[in-house]
Coordinates of C-alpha atoms in Angstrom, one line a residue:
Chain A
X168 CA -51.9 -59.4 -10.7
X169 CA -49.4 -57.3 -11.9
X170 CA -46.0 -58.1 -9.9
X171 CA -43.7 -55.2 -9.6
X172 CA -40.9 -54.3 -7.5
X173 CA -39.2 -51.4 -5.9
X174 CA -36.1 -51.1 -4.6
X175 CA -35.3 -49.2 -1.7
X176 CA -31.4 -47.6 -2.4
X177 CA -29.3 -45.0 -0.1
X178 CA -26.8 -44.7 2.3
X179 CA -26.6 -45.8 5.8
X180 CA -29.4 -43.4 8.0
X181 CA -30.9 -41.9 4.2
X182 CA -34.5 -42.5 6.2
X183 CA -35.3 -46.1 4.5
X184 CA -36.4 -47.5 7.3
X185 CA -38.7 -44.4 8.6
X186 CA -40.5 -44.1 5.2
X187 CA -40.7 -47.5 5.4
X188 CA -42.4 -47.4 8.5
X189 CA -44.7 -44.9 7.6
X190 CA -45.5 -46.8 4.0
X191 CA -47.0 -49.7 5.9
X192 CA -48.6 -48.2 8.1
X193 CA -50.3 -46.1 5.7
X194 CA -51.1 -49.2 3.3
X195 CA -52.8 -50.8 5.9
X196 CA -54.5 -47.3 6.8
X197 CA -58.5 -47.4 5.3
X198 CA -59.6 -43.5 5.8
X199 CA -57.6 -42.3 2.0
X200 CA -60.3 -43.5 -0.5
X201 CA -57.5 -42.9 -3.1
X202 CA -54.8 -44.5 -1.5
X203 CA -53.0 -48.6 -2.3
X204 CA -54.1 -50.6 0.2
X205 CA -52.4 -53.9 1.5
X206 CA -54.5 -57.0 0.8
X207 CA -51.4 -59.0 2.5
X208 CA -47.8 -58.8 3.5
X209 CA -45.4 -62.1 3.6
X210 CA -41.8 -62.7 2.7
X211 CA -38.6 -62.4 4.9
X212 CA -38.1 -60.5 7.7
X213 CA -41.6 -59.1 7.0
X214 CA -41.8 -59.2 11.0
X215 CA -39.4 -56.3 11.4
X216 CA -42.0 -54.2 9.0
X217 CA -44.5 -54.4 12.1
X218 CA -42.1 -53.8 14.5
X219 CA -40.9 -50.5 12.7
X220 CA -44.2 -49.6 12.8
X221 CA -44.7 -49.4 16.1
X222 CA -41.7 -47.2 17.1
X223 CA -43.0 -44.7 13.8
X224 CA -46.5 -44.2 15.7
X225 CA -44.8 -43.9 19.2
X226 CA -42.2 -41.1 17.6
X227 CA -38.9 -43.2 18.8
X228 CA -36.2 -43.0 16.4
X229 CA -35.7 -46.1 14.8
X230 CA -32.6 -48.0 14.1
X231 CA -30.5 -48.3 11.5
X232 CA -31.1 -51.0 9.4
X233 CA -28.0 -53.6 9.4
X234 CA -27.7 -56.2 6.5
X235 CA -29.2 -59.1 8.8
X236 CA -31.9 -57.3 9.2
X237 CA -33.0 -56.7 5.6
X238 CA -36.4 -57.2 4.5
X239 CA -37.4 -58.7 1.8
X240 CA -41.0 -58.3 2.0
X241 CA -44.1 -58.3 -0.1
X242 CA -47.2 -56.9 0.3
X243 CA -50.2 -57.7 -2.1
X244 CA -52.2 -54.0 -2.6
X245 CA -55.0 -52.7 -4.2
X246 CA -55.4 -49.3 -6.3
X247 CA -58.7 -48.4 -5.5
X248 CA -58.8 -46.6 -9.0
X249 CA -58.7 -49.1 -10.9
X250 CA -59.0 -51.7 -8.5
X251 CA -56.1 -53.5 -10.1
X252 CA -54.1 -56.1 -7.8
X253 CA -50.3 -55.5 -7.8
X254 CA -48.4 -57.7 -5.9
X255 CA -45.5 -55.0 -4.6
X256 CA -41.5 -56.5 -3.7
X257 CA -39.6 -54.0 -1.4
X258 CA -36.9 -55.1 -0.7
X259 CA -35.4 -52.5 2.3
X260 CA -31.8 -52.9 2.3
X261 CA -29.1 -51.7 5.1
X262 CA -27.3 -48.3 3.5
X263 CA -24.3 -50.1 4.8
X264 CA -25.0 -52.9 1.7
X265 CA -24.8 -49.8 -0.7
X266 CA -21.7 -48.4 1.6
X267 CA -20.1 -51.8 0.3
X268 CA -21.1 -51.2 -3.5
X269 CA -18.8 -48.1 -3.2
X270 CA -15.9 -49.0 -0.5
X271 CA -15.4 -52.8 -1.8
X272 CA -16.6 -52.4 -5.2
X273 CA -18.9 -55.4 -4.7
X274 CA -22.5 -56.9 -4.8
X275 CA -24.5 -59.8 -3.9
X276 CA -25.4 -61.8 -6.8
X277 CA -29.2 -61.9 -4.8
X278 CA -28.7 -58.1 -5.8
X279 CA -28.1 -57.9 -9.0
X280 CA -31.4 -61.3 -9.5
X281 CA -33.5 -58.2 -7.4
X282 CA -32.8 -55.6 -10.0
X283 CA -33.8 -57.4 -13.5
X284 CA -37.0 -56.9 -12.2
X285 CA -37.3 -54.2 -10.5
X286 CA -39.9 -51.9 -11.8
X287 CA -38.9 -48.8 -10.1
X288 CA -36.2 -47.3 -7.3
X289 CA -36.4 -45.1 -4.8
X290 CA -33.3 -43.3 -3.6
X291 CA -33.1 -41.9 -0.6
X292 CA -30.9 -38.7 0.3
X293 CA -31.4 -37.9 4.2
X294 CA -30.3 -33.4 4.2
X295 CA -28.4 -34.2 7.4
X296 CA -25.9 -36.2 6.5
X297 CA -25.1 -35.0 3.0
X298 CA -21.4 -35.1 3.2
X299 CA -20.2 -32.2 0.3
X300 CA -16.9 -32.4 -1.8
X301 CA -15.6 -28.9 0.8
X302 CA -12.8 -27.6 -1.2
X303 CA -9.6 -26.4 0.4
X304 CA -10.1 -23.4 -2.1
X305 CA -13.7 -22.2 -1.4
X306 CA -12.4 -22.7 2.6
X307 CA -9.6 -20.4 2.4
X308 CA -11.5 -18.0 0.1
X309 CA -14.8 -17.9 2.7
X310 CA -12.0 -17.7 5.3
X311 CA -10.5 -14.5 3.9
X312 CA -13.5 -13.1 3.1
X313 CA -14.1 -13.2 7.0
X314 CA -10.5 -12.4 7.5
X315 CA -10.2 -15.3 9.6
X316 CA -6.8 -16.4 8.4
X317 CA -3.9 -15.6 6.4
X318 CA -4.4 -18.3 2.4
X319 CA -0.9 -17.3 1.5
X320 CA 0.5 -20.2 4.0
X321 CA 4.0 -21.4 2.7
X322 CA 4.8 -24.0 4.1
X323 CA 1.5 -25.1 5.3
X324 CA 1.3 -28.4 3.7
X325 CA 5.1 -29.1 3.8
X326 CA 4.1 -28.9 7.4
X327 CA 0.7 -31.0 7.4
X328 CA 2.8 -33.6 4.7
X329 CA 5.2 -34.7 8.0
X330 CA 2.3 -35.1 10.4
X331 CA 1.1 -38.2 8.0
X332 CA -1.8 -37.0 7.1
X333 CA -4.7 -39.4 6.5
X334 CA -4.3 -41.6 3.1
X335 CA -7.1 -41.4 0.5
X336 CA -10.6 -43.1 1.7
X337 CA -13.7 -44.3 -0.2
X338 CA -15.5 -44.3 3.1
X339 CA -15.0 -40.4 3.0
X340 CA -15.7 -39.9 -0.3
X341 CA -18.4 -37.2 -0.9
X342 CA -22.4 -38.8 -1.5
X343 CA -23.1 -37.6 -4.8
X344 CA -20.3 -39.4 -6.0
X345 CA -21.1 -42.4 -4.1
X346 CA -24.5 -42.7 -5.4
X347 CA -23.6 -41.8 -8.6
X348 CA -21.6 -44.7 -8.6
X349 CA -24.5 -47.1 -7.5
X350 CA -26.3 -45.7 -10.6
X351 CA -23.3 -46.4 -12.8
X352 CA -23.0 -50.2 -10.8
X353 CA -26.9 -50.5 -12.4
X354 CA -26.0 -49.2 -15.9
X355 CA -22.6 -51.3 -16.5
X356 CA -25.1 -54.6 -15.9
X357 CA -28.2 -53.6 -17.3
X358 CA -29.4 -51.3 -20.4
X359 CA -32.9 -50.5 -20.1
X360 CA -34.2 -47.4 -18.5
X361 CA -34.4 -47.4 -14.8
X362 CA -37.9 -45.2 -12.6
X363 CA -36.1 -43.3 -10.1
X364 CA -37.6 -41.6 -7.3
X365 CA -35.4 -39.0 -5.9
X366 CA -36.1 -39.2 -1.8
X367 CA -35.4 -36.6 0.2
X368 CA -35.8 -37.5 3.2
X369 CA -36.6 -35.5 6.2
X370 CA -38.1 -32.3 4.4
X371 CA -39.6 -30.9 7.2
X372 CA -35.8 -29.6 8.1
X373 CA -35.3 -28.2 3.7
X374 CA -36.6 -24.9 6.0
X375 CA -36.9 -22.8 2.8
X376 CA -40.4 -22.1 0.8
X377 CA -38.9 -21.6 -2.2
X378 CA -36.5 -24.7 -2.3
X379 CA -38.7 -27.3 -3.9
X380 CA -36.8 -30.7 -4.0
X381 CA -35.5 -30.7 -7.7
X382 CA -33.6 -27.5 -7.0
X383 CA -32.6 -28.9 -4.2
X384 CA -31.2 -31.7 -5.1
X385 CA -29.6 -29.4 -8.3
X386 CA -27.7 -27.4 -5.4
X387 CA -26.9 -30.0 -2.7
X388 CA -25.8 -32.8 -4.9
X389 CA -24.7 -31.1 -8.4
X390 CA -23.4 -34.0 -9.9
X391 CA -26.0 -36.2 -8.4
X392 CA -28.6 -34.4 -10.6
X393 CA -26.3 -33.8 -14.0
X394 CA -25.6 -37.6 -13.9
X395 CA -29.5 -38.1 -13.8
X396 CA -30.7 -35.5 -16.6
X397 CA -27.9 -36.7 -18.7
X398 CA -28.9 -40.1 -18.6
X399 CA -32.2 -40.3 -19.7
X400 CA -31.2 -43.9 -22.0
X401 CA -30.8 -45.3 -17.8
X402 CA -33.2 -43.2 -15.9
X403 CA -36.2 -41.7 -15.8
X404 CA -36.4 -39.3 -12.5
X405 CA -38.8 -36.9 -10.6
X406 CA -37.3 -35.8 -7.1
X407 CA -39.9 -35.8 -4.1
X408 CA -39.5 -34.5 -0.6
X409 CA -40.9 -36.4 2.6
X410 CA -41.3 -36.2 5.9
X411 CA -41.8 -39.9 7.3
X412 CA -41.9 -38.8 10.8
X413 CA -43.4 -34.8 10.4
X414 CA -41.4 -33.3 12.2
X415 CA -38.2 -33.7 14.5
X416 CA -38.8 -35.9 17.0
X417 CA -36.4 -34.7 19.5
X418 CA -38.1 -30.9 19.4
X419 CA -41.8 -31.8 18.7
X420 CA -42.5 -35.1 19.9
X421 CA -45.6 -34.1 21.8
X422 CA -46.8 -31.7 19.1
X423 CA -45.8 -34.3 15.9
X424 CA -47.8 -37.6 18.4
X425 CA -51.3 -35.1 18.6
X426 CA -52.2 -35.5 15.6
X427 CA -52.8 -38.6 13.7
X428 CA -50.0 -40.8 12.2
X429 CA -51.2 -40.0 8.6
X430 CA -51.7 -36.7 8.8
X431 CA -48.0 -35.9 10.2
X432 CA -46.4 -37.0 6.9
X433 CA -44.8 -34.7 4.7
X434 CA -45.1 -35.5 0.7
X435 CA -43.6 -32.2 -1.7
X436 CA -43.1 -32.9 -4.9
X437 CA -42.8 -30.0 -7.5
X438 CA -46.2 -28.8 -8.3
X439 CA -48.0 -29.9 -4.5
X440 CA -47.7 -31.1 -1.0
X441 CA -49.9 -34.1 0.2
X442 CA -49.8 -36.6 3.0
X443 CA -50.2 -39.7 0.8
X444 CA -46.6 -41.4 1.3
X445 CA -48.1 -44.0 -1.6
X446 CA -47.4 -41.1 -4.2
X447 CA -43.8 -42.0 -4.8
X448 CA -44.7 -45.7 -5.7
X449 CA -47.8 -44.8 -7.6
X450 CA -45.1 -42.9 -10.1
X451 CA -42.9 -45.5 -9.9
X452 CA -44.8 -48.3 -11.1
X453 CA -47.1 -46.0 -13.3
X454 CA -47.0 -47.0 -16.9
X455 CA -44.6 -44.2 -18.4
X456 CA -44.9 -45.0 -22.2
Chain B
X139 CA -16.4 -70.1 2.4
X140 CA -16.9 -70.5 6.1
X141 CA -18.3 -73.6 7.2
X142 CA -21.4 -72.3 9.5
X143 CA -24.9 -72.8 9.1
X144 CA -27.5 -71.1 10.4
X145 CA -29.9 -73.4 12.3
X146 CA -33.3 -72.7 14.6
X147 CA -34.9 -74.2 17.4
X148 CA -38.0 -73.3 17.0
X149 CA -40.3 -76.1 15.4
X150 CA -41.9 -74.6 12.7
X151 CA -40.4 -71.8 11.8
X152 CA -38.5 -71.5 8.7
X153 CA -35.9 -68.1 9.2
X154 CA -33.2 -70.0 9.5
X155 CA -33.4 -71.3 5.8
X156 CA -34.5 -68.0 4.8
X157 CA -38.4 -67.8 5.7
X158 CA -39.6 -64.8 8.1
X159 CA -39.1 -65.4 11.8
X160 CA -42.1 -67.0 13.5
X161 CA -40.8 -64.2 16.9
X162 CA -41.1 -61.0 14.4
X163 CA -37.4 -60.8 14.3
X164 CA -33.8 -60.7 12.8
X165 CA -31.8 -63.4 12.4
X166 CA -29.3 -62.2 15.0
X167 CA -32.0 -60.6 16.8
X168 CA -33.8 -63.8 18.4
X169 CA -32.8 -66.2 20.9
X170 CA -33.7 -69.3 19.4
X171 CA -30.9 -68.7 16.4
X172 CA -27.5 -69.9 16.1
X173 CA -24.8 -70.8 13.8
X174 CA -23.5 -74.1 14.0
X175 CA -20.3 -76.0 13.0
X176 CA -21.5 -77.2 9.3
X177 CA -18.5 -79.7 7.8
X178 CA -20.9 -80.7 4.7
X179 CA -20.3 -77.1 3.2
X180 CA -16.4 -77.3 2.5
X181 CA -17.9 -81.0 0.6
X182 CA -20.2 -79.5 -2.0
X183 CA -18.2 -76.7 -2.4
X184 CA -15.5 -79.1 -3.9
X185 CA -18.1 -79.9 -6.4
X186 CA -19.2 -76.4 -7.2
X187 CA -19.0 -74.7 -10.2
X188 CA -17.6 -71.4 -10.5
X189 CA -18.2 -69.7 -13.4
X190 CA -15.0 -68.4 -15.1
X191 CA -15.9 -64.3 -15.9
X192 CA -17.4 -63.6 -12.6
X193 CA -14.9 -63.1 -9.2
X194 CA -16.7 -65.1 -6.0
X195 CA -16.1 -63.9 -2.7
X196 CA -18.1 -64.6 0.7
X197 CA -18.8 -62.1 3.4
X198 CA -19.0 -63.1 6.9
X199 CA -22.5 -60.8 6.7
X200 CA -23.8 -63.0 4.4
X201 CA -23.4 -66.5 4.8
X202 CA -23.9 -69.0 1.9
X203 CA -24.3 -65.8 -0.3
X204 CA -21.8 -65.0 -3.7
X205 CA -20.9 -61.6 -4.2
X206 CA -20.0 -59.9 -8.1
X207 CA -17.4 -57.7 -8.4
X208 CA -17.7 -54.3 -9.7
X209 CA -15.1 -52.5 -11.7
X210 CA -12.7 -50.9 -9.6
X211 CA -12.8 -47.5 -10.7
X212 CA -9.7 -46.8 -11.2
X213 CA -7.2 -45.6 -14.2
X214 CA -8.9 -47.6 -17.7
X215 CA -6.4 -49.6 -19.9
X216 CA -6.5 -48.8 -23.9
X217 CA -8.7 -51.6 -24.1
X218 CA -10.8 -50.9 -21.6
X219 CA -11.2 -47.1 -23.0
X220 CA -11.5 -48.2 -25.8
X221 CA -14.3 -50.5 -25.5
X222 CA -15.9 -47.2 -23.5
X223 CA -14.9 -44.7 -26.1
X224 CA -17.1 -47.4 -29.4
X225 CA -20.5 -46.1 -27.3
X226 CA -19.9 -42.7 -27.8
X227 CA -17.8 -40.2 -29.3
X228 CA -14.6 -39.7 -27.5
X229 CA -11.9 -37.9 -27.5
X230 CA -8.0 -38.6 -26.1
X231 CA -6.1 -36.2 -24.3
X232 CA -2.3 -36.5 -23.3
X233 CA -1.1 -33.7 -20.7
X234 CA 2.9 -34.2 -21.2
X235 CA 5.4 -31.9 -18.9
X236 CA 7.7 -31.4 -16.6
X237 CA 7.1 -33.2 -13.0
X238 CA 5.1 -30.4 -10.9
X239 CA 4.2 -28.9 -13.3
X240 CA 0.4 -29.1 -12.9
X241 CA -0.8 -31.3 -15.4
X242 CA -2.2 -33.7 -13.2
X243 CA -4.4 -30.3 -11.1
X244 CA -5.9 -29.7 -14.9
X245 CA -7.7 -32.7 -15.3
X246 CA -8.7 -33.4 -11.8
X247 CA -9.7 -29.1 -11.2
X248 CA -11.9 -30.2 -14.1
X249 CA -13.4 -33.2 -12.3
X250 CA -14.1 -30.7 -9.3
X251 CA -15.4 -27.9 -11.5
X252 CA -18.0 -30.7 -12.0
X253 CA -18.9 -31.8 -8.6
X254 CA -20.2 -28.4 -7.8
X255 CA -22.4 -27.2 -11.2
X256 CA -22.3 -27.5 -15.1
X257 CA -19.2 -26.7 -16.7
X258 CA -19.3 -24.4 -20.2
X259 CA -22.7 -26.0 -20.9
X260 CA -22.2 -29.6 -20.9
X261 CA -22.9 -31.6 -18.0
X262 CA -21.3 -34.1 -15.8
X263 CA -22.7 -37.4 -17.4
X264 CA -20.6 -40.3 -16.2
X265 CA -17.3 -41.6 -15.4
X266 CA -15.7 -45.2 -15.3
X267 CA -12.8 -43.6 -12.9
X268 CA -14.3 -41.9 -10.2
X269 CA -12.0 -43.8 -7.7
X270 CA -9.4 -42.5 -10.0
X271 CA -10.5 -38.9 -9.7
X272 CA -11.5 -39.2 -6.1
X273 CA -7.2 -39.7 -5.6
X274 CA -6.3 -37.4 -7.1
X275 CA -8.9 -34.6 -5.8
X276 CA -8.1 -35.8 -1.8
X277 CA -5.2 -33.1 -1.1
X278 CA -7.6 -30.1 -3.1
X279 CA -10.0 -31.0 0.1
X280 CA -10.9 -29.6 3.3
X281 CA -11.0 -33.6 4.4
X282 CA -7.4 -34.5 3.4
X283 CA -5.9 -31.7 6.7
X284 CA -4.0 -29.2 4.4
X285 CA -4.3 -25.9 4.2
X286 CA -3.8 -25.4 1.0
X287 CA -5.0 -27.6 -1.9
X288 CA -2.3 -30.0 -3.5
X289 CA -1.8 -32.9 -6.4
X290 CA -0.1 -36.0 -5.6
X291 CA 2.8 -36.8 -7.6
X292 CA 2.0 -39.3 -10.9
X293 CA 3.7 -42.5 -10.0
X294 CA 6.3 -42.5 -12.8
X295 CA 5.4 -45.6 -14.7
X296 CA 5.0 -46.0 -17.9
X297 CA 1.6 -47.7 -17.9
X298 CA -0.6 -46.0 -20.2
X299 CA -3.5 -45.3 -18.2
X300 CA -6.1 -43.1 -18.8
X301 CA -8.7 -41.5 -16.7
X302 CA -12.3 -40.9 -18.0
X303 CA -15.0 -38.2 -18.0
X304 CA -18.3 -38.5 -19.9
X305 CA -20.5 -34.6 -20.3
X306 CA -23.7 -33.9 -22.6
X307 CA -24.3 -30.7 -23.7
X308 CA -27.0 -29.4 -21.5
X309 CA -30.0 -29.3 -23.4
X310 CA -29.1 -32.7 -24.7
X311 CA -29.6 -31.7 -28.3
X312 CA -26.2 -34.3 -28.6
X313 CA -25.3 -37.6 -27.3
X314 CA -22.9 -37.9 -24.4
X315 CA -19.4 -37.2 -25.1
X316 CA -16.5 -38.8 -23.8
X317 CA -12.7 -37.4 -22.6
X318 CA -9.9 -39.7 -21.3
X319 CA -7.0 -38.2 -20.4
X320 CA -3.7 -40.2 -20.0
X321 CA -2.4 -39.2 -16.7
X322 CA 1.7 -39.8 -17.4
X323 CA 4.6 -38.9 -14.2
X324 CA 6.4 -35.9 -15.6
X325 CA 9.5 -37.8 -14.5
X326 CA 8.8 -39.8 -17.1
X327 CA 8.7 -37.1 -20.3
X328 CA 11.8 -36.0 -18.8
X329 CA 14.0 -39.0 -19.7
X330 CA 12.5 -38.9 -22.6
X331 CA 13.5 -36.3 -23.9
X332 CA 17.3 -37.4 -24.1
X333 CA 16.5 -40.6 -25.2
X334 CA 14.3 -41.9 -28.5
X335 CA 13.9 -45.2 -27.0
X336 CA 12.1 -43.8 -23.9
X337 CA 10.5 -41.6 -25.6
X338 CA 8.5 -43.8 -27.7
X339 CA 7.6 -46.1 -24.8
X340 CA 5.0 -43.8 -24.3
X341 CA 3.1 -45.7 -27.4
X342 CA -0.4 -43.6 -26.7
X343 CA 1.0 -40.1 -28.3
X344 CA 0.3 -41.1 -31.5
X345 CA -3.2 -41.9 -31.2
X346 CA -4.4 -38.8 -28.9
X347 CA -6.7 -36.5 -30.3
X348 CA -5.1 -33.6 -28.6
X349 CA -1.8 -33.6 -27.3
X350 CA -1.2 -30.7 -24.0
X351 CA 2.0 -29.7 -22.8
X352 CA 2.2 -27.2 -20.0
X353 CA 4.4 -24.8 -18.8
X354 CA 4.9 -24.1 -14.7
X355 CA 3.7 -20.6 -14.4
X356 CA 5.7 -20.4 -10.8
X357 CA 9.0 -21.6 -12.8
X358 CA 8.5 -19.0 -15.2
X359 CA 7.9 -16.0 -12.4
X360 CA 11.4 -17.0 -11.3
X361 CA 14.6 -15.5 -13.1
X362 CA 17.0 -18.6 -12.5
X363 CA 14.5 -21.1 -13.4
X364 CA 12.5 -19.3 -16.2
X365 CA 14.6 -19.8 -19.3
X366 CA 15.5 -23.3 -18.2
X367 CA 12.0 -24.6 -18.3
X368 CA 11.1 -23.0 -21.7
X369 CA 13.9 -24.4 -23.3
X370 CA 12.8 -28.1 -21.4
X371 CA 9.5 -27.5 -23.1
X372 CA 10.8 -27.4 -27.0
X373 CA 13.2 -30.0 -26.0
X374 CA 10.1 -32.5 -25.4
X375 CA 7.9 -31.0 -28.8
X376 CA 11.5 -31.7 -30.7
X377 CA 11.5 -35.0 -29.1
X378 CA 8.2 -35.9 -29.8
X379 CA 8.5 -35.1 -33.6
X380 CA 12.0 -36.8 -34.1
X381 CA 10.6 -39.9 -32.7
X382 CA 7.9 -40.1 -35.0
X383 CA 5.6 -39.3 -31.7
X384 CA 3.9 -35.9 -33.6
X385 CA 3.6 -35.2 -37.1
X386 CA 1.6 -32.7 -38.7
X387 CA -2.1 -33.2 -38.0
X388 CA -1.8 -33.1 -34.4
X389 CA -3.0 -30.3 -32.4
X390 CA -1.3 -29.3 -29.7
X391 CA -2.3 -27.2 -27.0
X392 CA 0.4 -25.2 -24.7
X393 CA -0.9 -23.9 -21.1
X394 CA 0.9 -21.7 -19.4
X395 CA -0.3 -23.2 -15.7
X396 CA -0.6 -21.3 -12.2
X397 CA -1.3 -18.2 -13.9
X398 CA -2.2 -16.2 -10.6
X399 CA 1.8 -16.9 -9.2
X400 CA 2.3 -15.1 -12.7
X401 CA 0.5 -12.5 -12.2
X402 CA 1.2 -11.7 -8.2
X403 CA 4.7 -13.0 -7.7
X404 CA 5.7 -13.0 -11.4
X405 CA 5.1 -9.2 -12.0
X406 CA 8.3 -7.8 -10.2
X407 CA 10.0 -9.6 -13.7
X408 CA 7.7 -9.0 -16.3
X409 CA 6.5 -13.0 -16.7
X410 CA 4.0 -11.6 -18.6
X411 CA 5.8 -10.0 -21.6
X412 CA 8.4 -12.9 -20.8
X413 CA 5.0 -15.3 -21.8
X414 CA 4.7 -13.4 -25.0
X415 CA 8.0 -14.0 -26.3
X416 CA 8.2 -17.7 -25.4
X417 CA 4.8 -18.0 -27.4
X418 CA 6.1 -15.9 -30.5
X419 CA 9.5 -18.6 -30.3
X420 CA 7.6 -21.8 -29.8
X421 CA 5.2 -21.0 -32.8
X422 CA 8.0 -19.8 -35.2
X423 CA 9.9 -23.6 -34.2
X424 CA 7.1 -25.6 -34.4
X425 CA 4.0 -24.3 -36.6
X426 CA 5.0 -26.2 -39.5
X427 CA 5.8 -29.5 -38.4
X428 CA 2.3 -30.0 -36.4
X429 CA -1.5 -29.5 -37.0
X430 CA -2.8 -26.7 -35.1
X431 CA -0.5 -25.3 -31.7
X432 CA -2.6 -23.4 -29.4
X433 CA -2.1 -21.2 -26.1
X434 CA -3.2 -20.2 -22.8
X435 CA -3.1 -19.0 -19.6
X436 CA -4.9 -21.3 -17.2
X437 CA -5.1 -21.3 -13.0
X438 CA -6.5 -24.4 -12.4
X439 CA -6.4 -24.5 -8.2
X440 CA -4.8 -20.7 -8.2
X441 CA -4.1 -19.5 -4.1
X442 CA -3.4 -15.9 -5.7
X443 CA -5.6 -12.9 -5.9
X444 CA -9.1 -13.3 -6.8
X445 CA -9.3 -15.7 -9.7
X446 CA -11.8 -17.8 -9.5
X447 CA -11.0 -21.9 -9.8
X448 CA -10.2 -23.4 -13.0
X449 CA -9.7 -20.2 -14.6
X450 CA -8.6 -20.6 -18.8
X451 CA -9.9 -23.8 -18.4
X452 CA -13.2 -23.7 -20.8
X453 CA -11.5 -23.2 -23.8
X454 CA -9.1 -25.7 -24.0
X455 CA -12.1 -27.9 -21.8
X456 CA -14.4 -26.8 -24.7
X457 CA -11.6 -28.3 -27.5
X458 CA -10.8 -31.4 -25.8
X459 CA -14.1 -32.8 -25.6
X460 CA -15.1 -32.0 -29.1
X461 CA -12.8 -31.6 -31.9
X462 CA -10.7 -34.7 -33.1
X463 CA -8.3 -33.8 -35.5
X464 CA -9.5 -37.0 -37.2
X465 CA -13.1 -36.4 -37.3
X466 CA -11.7 -33.2 -39.0
X467 CA -9.1 -34.9 -41.8
X468 CA -11.7 -38.3 -42.8
X469 CA -14.8 -36.0 -42.5
X470 CA -16.2 -37.4 -40.1
X471 CA -17.9 -34.4 -38.5
X472 CA -21.4 -36.0 -40.6
X473 CA -21.2 -38.9 -38.1
X474 CA -20.8 -36.3 -35.1
X475 CA -24.7 -34.9 -34.7
X476 CA -25.7 -38.7 -36.2
X477 CA -27.4 -41.8 -33.8
X478 CA -24.8 -43.9 -35.5
X479 CA -22.3 -42.0 -33.8
X480 CA -20.4 -45.5 -32.3
X481 CA -19.6 -45.9 -36.4
X482 CA -17.6 -43.3 -36.5
X483 CA -15.8 -43.6 -33.5
X484 CA -14.7 -47.4 -35.0
X485 CA -13.4 -45.6 -37.9
X486 CA -11.8 -43.3 -36.2
X487 CA -9.7 -45.7 -34.3
X488 CA -9.0 -47.7 -36.8
X489 CA -7.9 -44.6 -38.9
X490 CA -5.6 -44.0 -35.4
X491 CA -4.4 -47.2 -35.1
X492 CA -3.3 -47.7 -38.9
X493 CA -1.5 -43.8 -38.4
X494 CA 0.3 -45.1 -35.5
X495 CA 1.2 -48.2 -36.8
X496 CA 3.0 -46.9 -39.9
X497 CA -0.1 -48.5 -42.0
X498 CA -1.4 -44.6 -43.6

């Protein structure tokens, strides 16, 4: 049996828990002949997976994973196409853990030990929770174009400064900077090449049909896209758009619950679309040489 | 470290020692678990050896686990920069000029453009000083609450602190290039103009590949400040030469900043013409004393007219990223695209160091 470890990386509310709930369900589902199959589940907080799955099945909102709830589950899987048995470790770490890496510049030693063994990284981004680097230059230009305000405000800054402006706070940095730094922390400790599947969660929210997951990242997170593209020695990457729920449970709950759970999942890459949420895992653990 | 330990009252459950909870709950949710005083921990800790290279702290979130500290993301020391530069092609750039002449804005703007898209055919490939850049860019962001973009004044100290940016040509046909920017306060340069010893304290100057001097376009657009501004620039370059910090190999770039203001408020006083006269004058004074002197008109963060962000910055940026006078002088170009580029960098730094120490 080969041992594989997949690390889930993402800031708070990036969609990691929804993914893991859907994945856990699909791995137990025997309807698809090609998908990876769950043989056995073990590890720390493994019971939490069942709780997540129950909520996912009934279309409930999943709570954010808190640091004490981090799952260090291991799954024994069978690849029906190759008959290969895989021991898959999927530590689901809280988004706060990754925020802390950026804000406090720390990580646990356990995290570094885990990285020594990882076969791949699932990097999650939620379209609604991307903080972009909104510049005053662009905002003023837009406001001027729309005729909303006079951009030549001579004393605006002086007035604002006297109102005790908030100081720079790392918490408020934009998403792409935080994610690049989290990846740079990895490369500062390890020289090997990591397989990274970037997952844009809630893909159903990205409505434009011509937008592929890759060009979505290029547009919304250009610094991350550039960083991944220019560092092939460190990262071999692919981008997926995944909707673990298949749509908004606030507006489409009845519709979503009326179809089989496995069929409401949306998985898109550059070339195709399917319901198989194990595709990123299969890509991550596949030998790239 | 806190002296609390985890316990579970459920028979056969190993949740307290890291195993799964029999109830399938997290440690905090399960009613059978709690944290209790553990006087043994302190005694054990005294005997525990902490590795010298690692900083160990504890978090209330995760009892008993230790943490690793990453680099802080702020400015680099020269030693840090040399360590990074050994792995790739690197150039060092110092931006000098009077206070509020737009020095920090120039380098912040390059970072801000990379946040939006690749720049000049190069893509962002990393930075060990993201925190330093973020702090400098904060006042140009909507999140700062300002109406107009601004840049925080650089602290007036002599510490040779550097910001780092790595970029790679878009088609990846060449290896990454590092660029290190020395961000030194305008007040330091103003003091150094009249005191040669102060100038010699800026020890990084002879080691840089590009010495950039900013001239505030807004002050050139004002009749009462323009002559003094140009005069100070001349004095600054002269002081560097007289202190032996600049010689006939140094590439000097003179940047007329805030060019959007020159093209709006400055039109009334023929500021463009005044700039051309300034270029002629500075060339005549210094062309034969330095390796090369070039002039650029830049509106990094324009507030007037239809200028794009980073107007005029492309050519100097490419030059800063890719050209090194030391490479030219010692035929290091033969290494530039070779896989053994680190060798070229070591040789370059050895050369620069020897030069700055007067060995060569």
